[in-house]
Short mmCIF file of C-alpha atoms in Angstrom, two decimals:
data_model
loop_
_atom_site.label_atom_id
_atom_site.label_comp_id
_atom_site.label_asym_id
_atom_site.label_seq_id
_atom_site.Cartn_x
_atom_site.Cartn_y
_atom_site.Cartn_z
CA UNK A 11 -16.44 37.06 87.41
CA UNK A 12 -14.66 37.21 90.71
CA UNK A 13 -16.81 38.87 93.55
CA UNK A 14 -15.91 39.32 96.93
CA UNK A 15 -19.24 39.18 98.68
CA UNK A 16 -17.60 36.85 101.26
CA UNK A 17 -15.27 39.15 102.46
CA UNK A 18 -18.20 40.83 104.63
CA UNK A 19 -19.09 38.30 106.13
CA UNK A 20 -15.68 36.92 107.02
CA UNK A 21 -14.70 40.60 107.94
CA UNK A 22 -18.13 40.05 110.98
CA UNK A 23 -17.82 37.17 111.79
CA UNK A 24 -13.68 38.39 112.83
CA UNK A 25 -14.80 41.57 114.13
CA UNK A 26 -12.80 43.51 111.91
CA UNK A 27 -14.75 46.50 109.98
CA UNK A 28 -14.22 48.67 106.94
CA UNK A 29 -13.21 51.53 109.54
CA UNK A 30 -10.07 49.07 111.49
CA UNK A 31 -9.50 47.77 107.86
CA UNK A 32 -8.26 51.79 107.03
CA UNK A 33 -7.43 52.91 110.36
CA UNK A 34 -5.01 49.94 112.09
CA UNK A 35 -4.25 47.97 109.25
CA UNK A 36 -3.62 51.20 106.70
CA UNK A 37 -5.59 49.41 103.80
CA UNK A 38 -6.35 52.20 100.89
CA UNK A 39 -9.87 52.91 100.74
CA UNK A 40 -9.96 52.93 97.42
CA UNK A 41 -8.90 49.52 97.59
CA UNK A 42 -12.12 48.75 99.84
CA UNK A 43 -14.22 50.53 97.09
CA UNK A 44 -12.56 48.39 94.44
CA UNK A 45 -13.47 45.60 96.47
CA UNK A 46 -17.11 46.60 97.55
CA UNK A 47 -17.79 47.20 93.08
CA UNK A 48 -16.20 43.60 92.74
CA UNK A 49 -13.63 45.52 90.66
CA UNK A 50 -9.97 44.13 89.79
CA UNK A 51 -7.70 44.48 92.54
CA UNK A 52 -3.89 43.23 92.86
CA UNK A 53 -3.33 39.32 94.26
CA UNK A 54 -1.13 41.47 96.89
CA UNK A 55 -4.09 42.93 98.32
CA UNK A 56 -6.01 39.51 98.85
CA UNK A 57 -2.60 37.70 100.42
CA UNK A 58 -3.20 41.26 102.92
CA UNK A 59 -6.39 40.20 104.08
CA UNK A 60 -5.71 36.81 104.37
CA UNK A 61 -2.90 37.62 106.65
CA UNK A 62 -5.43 40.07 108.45
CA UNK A 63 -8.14 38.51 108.58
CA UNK A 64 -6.42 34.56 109.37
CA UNK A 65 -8.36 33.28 106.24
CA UNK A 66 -8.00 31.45 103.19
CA UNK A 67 -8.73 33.06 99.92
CA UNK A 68 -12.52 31.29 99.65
CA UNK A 69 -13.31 33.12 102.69
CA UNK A 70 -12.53 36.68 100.98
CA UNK A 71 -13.59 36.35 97.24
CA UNK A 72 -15.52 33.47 94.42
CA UNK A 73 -15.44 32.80 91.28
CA UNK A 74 -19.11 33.10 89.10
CA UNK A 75 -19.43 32.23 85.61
CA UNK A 76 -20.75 34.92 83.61
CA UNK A 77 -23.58 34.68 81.31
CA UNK A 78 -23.09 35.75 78.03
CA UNK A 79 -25.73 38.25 76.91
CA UNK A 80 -27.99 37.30 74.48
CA UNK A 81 -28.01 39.26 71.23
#
């Protein structure tokens, strides 16, 4: 599973919140809701934050293994 857990903290520790994110960077908020339900969200919208934020991909989003359920 991909989550994006360290997007928030990359997004603090650059000063940059959800509001600036929407407001002076014109980033859908449904893609930030996408993002804050570790949902799927297009490659295009990562490169975008990288570029925003001056970051490399680790610093927005990591990769989990899922455990399989038992049955």
């Amino acid at each position: 599973m991909i989550n994006y857990n360290c997007l928030w903290e990359t997004m603090k520790e650059k000063g940059i919140t959800q509001y600036s994110l929407i407001k002076d960077y014109h980033v859908n908020e449904s893609q930030l809701h996408r993002l804050r339900k570790n949902m799927v969200i297009k490659t295009s919208t990562i490169n975008r934050l990288c570029e925003i934020l001056d970051c490399e991909v680790g610093d927005i989003c990591q990769y989990t293994k899922d455990v399989p359920e038992e049955a």
